[in-house]
PDB file of C-alpha atoms in Angstrom:
ATOM      1  CA  MET A   1       4.365 -23.233  19.602  1.00 68.00           C
ATOM      2  CA  SER A   2       3.672 -19.522  19.876  1.00 69.00           C
ATOM      3  CA  PRO A   3       4.393 -17.315  16.827  1.00 69.00           C
ATOM      4  CA  ARG A   4       7.768 -15.723  17.229  1.00 71.00           C
ATOM      5  CA  CYS A   5       9.498 -12.652  15.801  1.00 74.00           C
ATOM      6  CA  VAL A   6      13.087 -13.840  15.408  1.00 72.00           C
ATOM      7  CA  PRO A   7      14.756 -10.449  14.777  1.00 72.00           C
ATOM      8  CA  CYS A   8      13.143  -9.009  17.907  1.00 73.00           C
ATOM      9  CA  ASN A   9      13.389 -12.098  19.984  1.00 68.00           C
ATOM     10  CA  ARG A  10       9.725 -11.876  21.026  1.00 73.00           C
ATOM     11  CA  ASP A  11       6.823 -14.366  21.325  1.00 72.00           C
ATOM     12  CA  PHE A  12       3.252 -13.500  20.455  1.00 65.00           C
ATOM     13  CA  SER A  13      -0.005 -15.137  21.508  1.00 70.00           C
ATOM     14  CA  ASN A  14      -1.252 -15.551  17.845  1.00 66.00           C
ATOM     15  CA  ASP A  15      -0.383 -14.778  14.290  1.00 68.00           C
ATOM     16  CA  GLU A  16      -2.567 -11.642  14.250  1.00 67.00           C
ATOM     17  CA  ALA A  17      -0.542 -10.159  17.161  1.00 64.00           C
ATOM     18  CA  LEU A  18       2.674 -11.072  15.350  1.00 66.00           C
ATOM     19  CA  GLN A  19       1.560  -9.314  12.114  1.00 69.00           C
ATOM     20  CA  GLN A  20       0.424  -6.235  14.123  1.00 66.00           C
ATOM     21  CA  HIS A  21       3.854  -6.125  15.666  1.00 65.00           C
ATOM     22  CA  LYS A  22       5.487  -6.248  12.208  1.00 69.00           C
ATOM     23  CA  ARG A  23       3.260  -3.372  11.062  1.00 64.00           C
ATOM     24  CA  ASP A  24       3.891  -1.152  14.042  1.00 64.00           C
ATOM     25  CA  SER A  25       7.465  -1.706  15.051  1.00 67.00           C
ATOM     26  CA  PRO A  26      10.134   0.607  13.562  1.00 61.00           C
ATOM     27  CA  ALA A  27      12.425  -2.427  13.588  1.00 66.00           C
ATOM     28  CA  HIS A  28      10.471  -3.743  10.618  1.00 69.00           C
ATOM     29  CA  LYS A  29      10.454  -0.653   8.425  1.00 67.00           C
ATOM     30  CA  SER A  30      12.896  -2.349   6.081  1.00 69.00           C
ATOM     31  CA  ASP A  31      11.044  -5.683   5.745  1.00 76.00           C
ATOM     32  CA  CYS A  32      10.193  -6.996   2.289  1.00 76.00           C
ATOM     33  CA  ILE A  33       6.468  -7.631   2.250  1.00 70.00           C
ATOM     34  CA  THR A  34       6.570  -9.889  -0.800  1.00 69.00           C
ATOM     35  CA  CYS A  35       9.280 -12.237   0.529  1.00 72.00           C
ATOM     36  CA  ASP A  36       8.291 -11.950   4.209  1.00 72.00           C
ATOM     37  CA  ARG A  37      12.026 -11.222   4.989  1.00 75.00           C
ATOM     38  CA  HIS A  38      13.538  -8.848   7.499  1.00 73.00           C
ATOM     39  CA  PHE A  39      16.504  -6.573   6.633  1.00 70.00           C
ATOM     40  CA  LYS A  40      18.597  -4.444   8.964  1.00 70.00           C
ATOM     41  CA  ASN A  41      18.350  -1.289   6.848  1.00 71.00           C
ATOM     42  CA  ASP A  42      17.080   0.214   3.637  1.00 71.00           C
ATOM     43  CA  LYS A  43      20.459  -0.377   1.934  1.00 71.00           C
ATOM     44  CA  ALA A  44      20.118  -4.100   2.546  1.00 73.00           C
ATOM     45  CA  LEU A  45      16.540  -4.024   1.402  1.00 73.00           C
ATOM     46  CA  THR A  46      17.594  -2.276  -1.838  1.00 74.00           C
ATOM     47  CA  GLN A  47      20.301  -4.899  -2.454  1.00 72.00           C
ATOM     48  CA  HIS A  48      17.655  -7.581  -1.989  1.00 72.00           C
ATOM     49  CA  TYR A  49      15.428  -5.987  -4.558  1.00 70.00           C
ATOM     50  CA  GLN A  50      18.291  -5.896  -6.982  1.00 69.00           C
ATOM     51  CA  ASN A  51      19.402  -9.452  -6.506  1.00 72.00           C
ATOM     52  CA  ALA A  52      16.200 -11.502  -5.740  1.00 69.00           C
ATOM     53  CA  ALA A  53      14.783 -13.250  -8.773  1.00 64.00           C
ATOM     54  CA  VAL A  54      11.226 -12.728  -7.603  1.00 59.00           C
ATOM     55  CA  HIS A  55      11.697  -8.982  -7.901  1.00 60.00           C
ATOM     56  CA  ALA A  56      13.648  -9.111 -11.111  1.00 53.00           C
ATOM     57  CA  GLN A  57      10.415 -10.516 -12.743  1.00 45.00           C
ATOM     58  CA  SER A  58       7.975  -8.097 -11.018  1.00 44.00           C
ATOM     59  CA  SER A  59       6.517  -5.114 -12.684  1.00 41.00           C
ATOM     60  CA  LYS A  60       6.066  -3.586  -9.184  1.00 44.00           C
ATOM     61  CA  HIS A  61       9.751  -2.638  -9.164  1.00 43.00           C
ATOM     62  CA  PRO A  62      10.279  -0.910 -12.526  1.00 41.00           C
ATOM     63  CA  ALA A  63      13.375   0.832 -11.224  1.00 39.00           C
ATOM     64  CA  ILE A  64      15.093  -2.495 -10.696  1.00 36.00           C
ATOM     65  CA  LEU A  65      13.980  -3.909 -14.015  1.00 36.00           C
ATOM     66  CA  THR A  66      15.500  -0.968 -15.940  1.00 37.00           C
ATOM     67  CA  MET A  67      18.616  -0.425 -13.808  1.00 39.00           C
ATOM     68  CA  SER A  68      21.886  -0.368 -15.765  1.00 40.00           C
ATOM     69  CA  PRO A  69      25.222  -0.568 -13.833  1.00 43.00           C
ATOM     70  CA  GLN A  70      26.911   1.699 -16.403  1.00 44.00           C
ATOM     71  CA  LYS A  71      24.298   4.396 -16.246  1.00 45.00           C
ATOM     72  CA  PRO A  72      25.606   7.535 -14.508  1.00 45.00           C
ATOM     73  CA  LYS A  73      23.807   8.983 -11.487  1.00 44.00           C
ATOM     74  CA  SER A  74      23.367  12.184 -13.347  1.00 44.00           C
ATOM     75  CA  ALA A  75      21.174  10.530 -15.882  1.00 46.00           C
ATOM     76  CA  THR A  76      17.967  12.161 -16.960  1.00 46.00           C
ATOM     77  CA  LYS A  77      15.080  11.260 -14.681  1.00 48.00           C
ATOM     78  CA  PRO A  78      12.281   9.212 -16.430  1.00 49.00           C
ATOM     79  CA  LYS A  79       9.073  11.008 -16.833  1.00 51.00           C
ATOM     80  CA  SER A  80       5.973   9.766 -15.077  1.00 53.00           C
ATOM     81  CA  ASN A  81       2.578  11.460 -15.214  1.00 79.00           C
ATOM     82  CA  LYS A  82       0.645   8.816 -13.267  1.00 87.00           C
ATOM     83  CA  LYS A  83      -0.487   9.948  -9.804  1.00 93.00           C
ATOM     84  CA  TRP A  84      -2.594   6.970  -8.789  1.00 94.00           C
ATOM     85  CA  SER A  85      -3.672   3.453  -9.808  1.00 96.00           C
ATOM     86  CA  MET A  86      -6.527   1.034  -9.365  1.00 97.00           C
ATOM     87  CA  TYR A  87      -5.935  -2.640  -8.587  1.00 97.00           C
ATOM     88  CA  PRO A  88      -8.607  -4.896 -10.063  1.00 97.00           C
ATOM     89  CA  SER A  89      -6.182  -7.803  -9.611  1.00 97.00           C
ATOM     90  CA  LEU A  90      -6.776  -7.627  -5.861  1.00 97.00           C
ATOM     91  CA  HIS A  91     -10.551  -7.979  -6.173  1.00 98.00           C
ATOM     92  CA  ASN A  92     -10.500 -11.660  -5.273  1.00 97.00           C
ATOM     93  CA  GLU A  93      -8.906 -10.881  -1.943  1.00 97.00           C
ATOM     94  CA  VAL A  94     -11.596  -8.267  -1.219  1.00 98.00           C
ATOM     95  CA  SER A  95     -14.273 -10.726  -2.330  1.00 97.00           C
ATOM     96  CA  ASP A  96     -13.039 -13.353   0.077  1.00 97.00           C
ATOM     97  CA  LEU A  97     -13.385 -11.007   2.925  1.00 96.00           C
ATOM     98  CA  LEU A  98     -16.863  -9.950   1.857  1.00 97.00           C
ATOM     99  CA  TYR A  99     -18.038 -13.558   1.402  1.00 96.00           C
ATOM    100  CA  LYS A 100     -17.717 -14.068   5.220  1.00 93.00           C
ATOM    101  CA  ASP A 101     -20.636 -11.648   5.575  1.00 95.00           C
ATOM    102  CA  ASN A 102     -22.584 -12.941   2.566  1.00 96.00           C
ATOM    103  CA  LEU A 103     -21.796  -9.781   0.511  1.00 97.00           C
ATOM    104  CA  SER A 104     -20.889  -9.632  -3.097  1.00 97.00           C
ATOM    105  CA  PHE A 105     -19.515  -6.667  -5.078  1.00 98.00           C
ATOM    106  CA  SER A 106     -17.982  -6.489  -8.562  1.00 98.00           C
ATOM    107  CA  PHE A 107     -15.005  -4.256  -9.368  1.00 98.00           C
ATOM    108  CA  TYR A 108     -15.871  -1.316 -11.556  1.00 98.00           C
ATOM    109  CA  GLU A 109     -12.735  -0.729 -13.692  1.00 96.00           C
ATOM    110  CA  LYS A 110     -13.717   2.712 -14.919  1.00 96.00           C
ATOM    111  CA  ASP A 111     -12.007   5.534 -12.939  1.00 94.00           C
ATOM    112  CA  ASP A 112     -15.320   7.355 -12.666  1.00 94.00           C
ATOM    113  CA  THR A 113     -15.461  10.200 -10.044  1.00 92.00           C
ATOM    114  CA  LYS A 114     -18.931  11.484 -11.058  1.00 94.00           C
ATOM    115  CA  SER A 115     -21.351   8.547 -10.868  1.00 96.00           C
ATOM    116  CA  CYS A 116     -20.204   7.051  -7.547  1.00 97.00           C
ATOM    117  CA  ILE A 117     -22.854   7.149  -4.838  1.00 97.00           C
ATOM    118  CA  LYS A 118     -20.426   7.078  -1.994  1.00 97.00           C
ATOM    119  CA  GLU A 119     -16.765   7.735  -1.383  1.00 96.00           C
ATOM    120  CA  TYR A 120     -14.383   7.512   1.512  1.00 96.00           C
ATOM    121  CA  ASP A 121     -10.781   8.643   1.887  1.00 95.00           C
ATOM    122  CA  THR A 122      -8.545   6.598   4.132  1.00 93.00           C
ATOM    123  CA  ASN A 123      -5.086   5.040   4.120  1.00 92.00           C
ATOM    124  CA  ILE A 124      -3.376   1.665   3.800  1.00 94.00           C
ATOM    125  CA  MET A 125       0.189   0.343   4.028  1.00 93.00           C
ATOM    126  CA  GLY A 126       2.795  -0.693   1.543  1.00 94.00           C
ATOM    127  CA  GLN A 127       6.307  -0.325   0.158  1.00 95.00           C
ATOM    128  CA  PHE A 128       7.813   1.872  -2.558  1.00 95.00           C
ATOM    129  CA  ALA A 129      10.802   1.428  -4.855  1.00 94.00           C
ATOM    130  CA  CYS A 130      11.748   4.768  -6.523  1.00 93.00           C
ATOM    131  CA  SER A 131      11.112   4.661 -10.258  1.00 90.00           C
ATOM    132  CA  ASN A 132      14.143   6.852 -10.911  1.00 91.00           C
ATOM    133  CA  THR A 133      16.876   4.597 -12.125  1.00 89.00           C
ATOM    134  CA  ALA A 134      19.478   7.034 -10.865  1.00 93.00           C
ATOM    135  CA  CYS A 135      18.094   6.884  -7.343  1.00 93.00           C
ATOM    136  CA  LEU A 136      16.636   3.532  -6.477  1.00 85.00           C
ATOM    137  CA  ALA A 137      15.511   4.519  -2.973  1.00 94.00           C
ATOM    138  CA  VAL A 138      13.089   2.168  -1.124  1.00 95.00           C
ATOM    139  CA  TRP A 139      10.696   3.141   1.650  1.00 94.00           C
ATOM    140  CA  THR A 140       7.693   1.848   3.568  1.00 93.00           C
ATOM    141  CA  SER A 141       4.631   3.832   4.327  1.00 92.00           C
ATOM    142  CA  LYS A 142       1.777   3.323   6.744  1.00 90.00           C
ATOM    143  CA  ARG A 143      -0.058   6.279   5.262  1.00 91.00           C
ATOM    144  CA  ILE A 144      -0.726   5.535   1.664  1.00 94.00           C
ATOM    145  CA  ALA A 145      -3.820   7.532   0.569  1.00 95.00           C
ATOM    146  CA  ILE A 146      -6.758   5.636  -0.954  1.00 96.00           C
ATOM    147  CA  THR A 147     -10.226   6.687  -2.036  1.00 97.00           C
ATOM    148  CA  ILE A 148     -12.859   3.868  -1.889  1.00 98.00           C
ATOM    149  CA  ARG A 149     -15.914   4.398  -4.013  1.00 98.00           C
ATOM    150  CA  LYS A 150     -19.365   2.668  -4.299  1.00 98.00           C
ATOM    151  CA  TYR A 151     -21.482   2.670  -7.380  1.00 98.00           C
ATOM    152  CA  LEU A 152     -24.988   1.396  -8.199  1.00 97.00           C
ATOM    153  CA  ASP A 153     -25.590  -2.285  -8.993  1.00 97.00           C
ATOM    154  CA  GLY A 154     -23.201  -3.555  -6.352  1.00 97.00           C
ATOM    155  CA  ARG A 155     -20.009  -2.123  -7.849  1.00 98.00           C
ATOM    156  CA  TYR A 156     -16.976  -0.499  -6.245  1.00 98.00           C
ATOM    157  CA  ASN A 157     -13.414   0.555  -6.976  1.00 98.00           C
ATOM    158  CA  ALA A 158     -10.529   2.163  -5.143  1.00 98.00           C
ATOM    159  CA  ARG A 159      -8.002   4.615  -6.223  1.00 97.00           C
ATOM    160  CA  VAL A 160      -4.652   4.277  -4.570  1.00 97.00           C
ATOM    161  CA  TYR A 161      -2.375   7.368  -4.651  1.00 96.00           C
ATOM    162  CA  TYR A 162       1.362   7.462  -5.376  1.00 96.00           C
ATOM    163  CA  GLN A 163       4.077   9.032  -3.236  1.00 95.00           C
ATOM    164  CA  SER A 164       7.282  10.959  -4.236  1.00 94.00           C
ATOM    165  CA  CYS A 165      10.737  10.004  -3.185  1.00 94.00           C
ATOM    166  CA  LYS A 166      12.325  12.208  -0.520  1.00 92.00           C
ATOM    167  CA  ARG A 167      15.692  12.091  -2.366  1.00 93.00           C
ATOM    168  CA  CYS A 168      14.810  12.883  -5.889  1.00 94.00           C
ATOM    169  CA  ARG A 169      10.999  13.708  -5.780  1.00 92.00           C
ATOM    170  CA  MET A 170      10.164  11.217  -8.446  1.00 93.00           C
ATOM    171  CA  THR A 171       6.592   9.862  -8.119  1.00 93.00           C
ATOM    172  CA  SER A 172       6.396   6.101  -7.661  1.00 94.00           C
ATOM    173  CA  GLU A 173       3.712   3.434  -7.414  1.00 95.00           C
ATOM    174  CA  PRO A 174       3.297   1.406  -4.165  1.00 95.00           C
ATOM    175  CA  GLN A 175       3.498  -2.357  -3.645  1.00 95.00           C
ATOM    176  CA  LEU A 176       0.484  -3.075  -1.568  1.00 95.00           C
ATOM    177  CA  ASP A 177       0.046  -5.480   1.223  1.00 94.00           C
ATOM    178  CA  TYR A 178      -3.071  -7.257   2.792  1.00 93.00           C
ATOM    179  CA  SER A 179      -4.235  -3.919   4.325  1.00 94.00           C
ATOM    180  CA  TYR A 180      -5.675  -2.947   1.023  1.00 96.00           C
ATOM    181  CA  ALA A 181      -8.216  -5.844   0.890  1.00 96.00           C
ATOM    182  CA  GLU A 182      -8.960  -5.412   4.608  1.00 95.00           C
ATOM    183  CA  ARG A 183      -9.576  -1.715   4.310  1.00 95.00           C
ATOM    184  CA  VAL A 184     -11.686  -1.862   1.183  1.00 97.00           C
ATOM    185  CA  ALA A 185     -13.861  -4.799   2.558  1.00 97.00           C
ATOM    186  CA  TYR A 186     -14.227  -3.050   5.829  1.00 95.00           C
ATOM    187  CA  ARG A 187     -15.672   0.073   4.209  1.00 96.00           C
ATOM    188  CA  LEU A 188     -18.011  -1.880   1.839  1.00 97.00           C
ATOM    189  CA  LYS A 189     -19.371  -3.817   4.852  1.00 97.00           C
ATOM    190  CA  LYS A 190     -19.917  -0.528   6.714  1.00 96.00           C
ATOM    191  CA  TRP A 191     -21.822   0.945   3.720  1.00 97.00           C
ATOM    192  CA  SER A 192     -23.837  -2.320   3.606  1.00 97.00           C
ATOM    193  CA  GLY A 193     -25.134  -1.825   7.077  1.00 96.00           C
ATOM    194  CA  ILE A 194     -22.951  -4.370   8.798  1.00 95.00           C
ATOM    195  CA  GLN A 195     -21.873  -3.542  12.343  1.00 91.00           C
ATOM    196  CA  MET A 196     -18.067  -3.459  12.321  1.00 86.00           C
ATOM    197  CA  GLU A 197     -15.585  -2.943  15.163  1.00 80.00           C
ATOM    198  CA  LEU A 198     -12.933  -0.254  14.662  1.00 72.00           C
ATOM    199  CA  HIS A 199      -9.922  -2.088  13.402  1.00 64.00           C
ATOM    200  CA  PRO A 200      -6.334  -0.691  13.700  1.00 57.00           C
ATOM    201  CA  PHE A 201      -5.317  -1.210  10.012  1.00 55.00           C
ATOM    202  CA  SER A 202      -2.107   0.701  10.279  1.00 52.00           C
ATOM    203  CA  GLY A 203       0.368   1.404  12.979  1.00 53.00           C
ATOM    204  CA  GLN A 204       1.965   4.489  14.316  1.00 55.00           C
ATOM    205  CA  SER A 205       3.813   6.420  11.627  1.00 57.00           C
ATOM    206  CA  ASN A 206       7.558   6.984  12.314  1.00 61.00           C
ATOM    207  CA  GLY A 207       7.269  10.712  11.497  1.00 64.00           C
ATOM    208  CA  PRO A 208       4.956  13.480  10.419  1.00 72.00           C
ATOM    209  CA  HIS A 209       2.938  13.009   7.224  1.00 78.00           C
ATOM    210  CA  ARG A 210       4.669  14.727   4.260  1.00 86.00           C
ATOM    211  CA  SER A 211       1.852  16.313   2.273  1.00 87.00           C
ATOM    212  CA  ASP A 212       4.381  17.527  -0.264  1.00 89.00           C
ATOM    213  CA  LEU A 213       5.224  13.967  -1.104  1.00 90.00           C
ATOM    214  CA  CYS A 214       1.706  12.597  -1.059  1.00 91.00           C
ATOM    215  CA  GLU A 215      -0.322  12.613  -4.278  1.00 92.00           C
ATOM    216  CA  GLY A 216      -3.458  11.993  -2.215  1.00 88.00           C
ATOM    217  CA  CYS A 217      -2.979  15.302  -0.365  1.00 90.00           C
ATOM    218  CA  LYS A 218      -2.269  17.114  -3.599  1.00 91.00           C
ATOM    219  CA  GLN A 219      -5.559  15.738  -5.112  1.00 88.00           C
ATOM    220  CA  GLY A 220      -7.453  16.607  -1.933  1.00 86.00           C
ATOM    221  CA  HIS A 221      -8.115  12.920  -1.078  1.00 87.00           C
ATOM    222  CA  CYS A 222      -5.916  12.131   1.880  1.00 86.00           C
ATOM    223  CA  SER A 223      -7.219  11.434   5.449  1.00 77.00           C
ATOM    224  CA  GLN A 224      -3.951  12.756   6.804  1.00 75.00           C
ATOM    225  CA  MET A 225      -4.159  16.224   5.252  1.00 61.00           C
ATOM    226  CA  GLY A 226      -3.393  18.919   7.880  1.00 56.00           C
ATOM    227  CA  LEU A 227      -2.201  16.378  10.507  1.00 51.00           C
TER     228      LEU A 227
END
């Protein structure tokens, strides 16, 4: 049986085509990546984040964890100075993709911008849940800025930049999908001299890139700057 997108009532030739459809179609902008569930709008997705047990236990949704029904919307916004993060926990996913080409890299956990021998700015996809407990907006992005860096002795890391909420301008951390591992592994393979076909990691964005909301742009490390 061919893979099928039930919400869109469409059949696809294989799973890869189905996943590409989910990445590109505006109809799936309110999907929950973690649960692989489709929602009609952002309001329904927000309700899902609040009610689902899997998200209640997840540190990726700090806004939901700290939400208090009695807290007024005029509450003081929580302070957050972080503008990016690194994800060593996703190294195994990167390693699995590298293994297919007999490559092995280790994750360098020091956020070192000076000793890297190569770096590359690109973008990945993911979802955000606003860290402001008085807002709780959710959004998806196909243009999350990321800087991939290579170091001596077969080491690498990647800095993923946060985005700010359009409603309240609070900076929030993304929840990443499979595109992180694919993008990082692709770049490491290219740097290792492996011939790679250009792969469409992200679909067409639904609107212009908002540099004022992108920490990658503000730090001068976003491939979408000026577009």
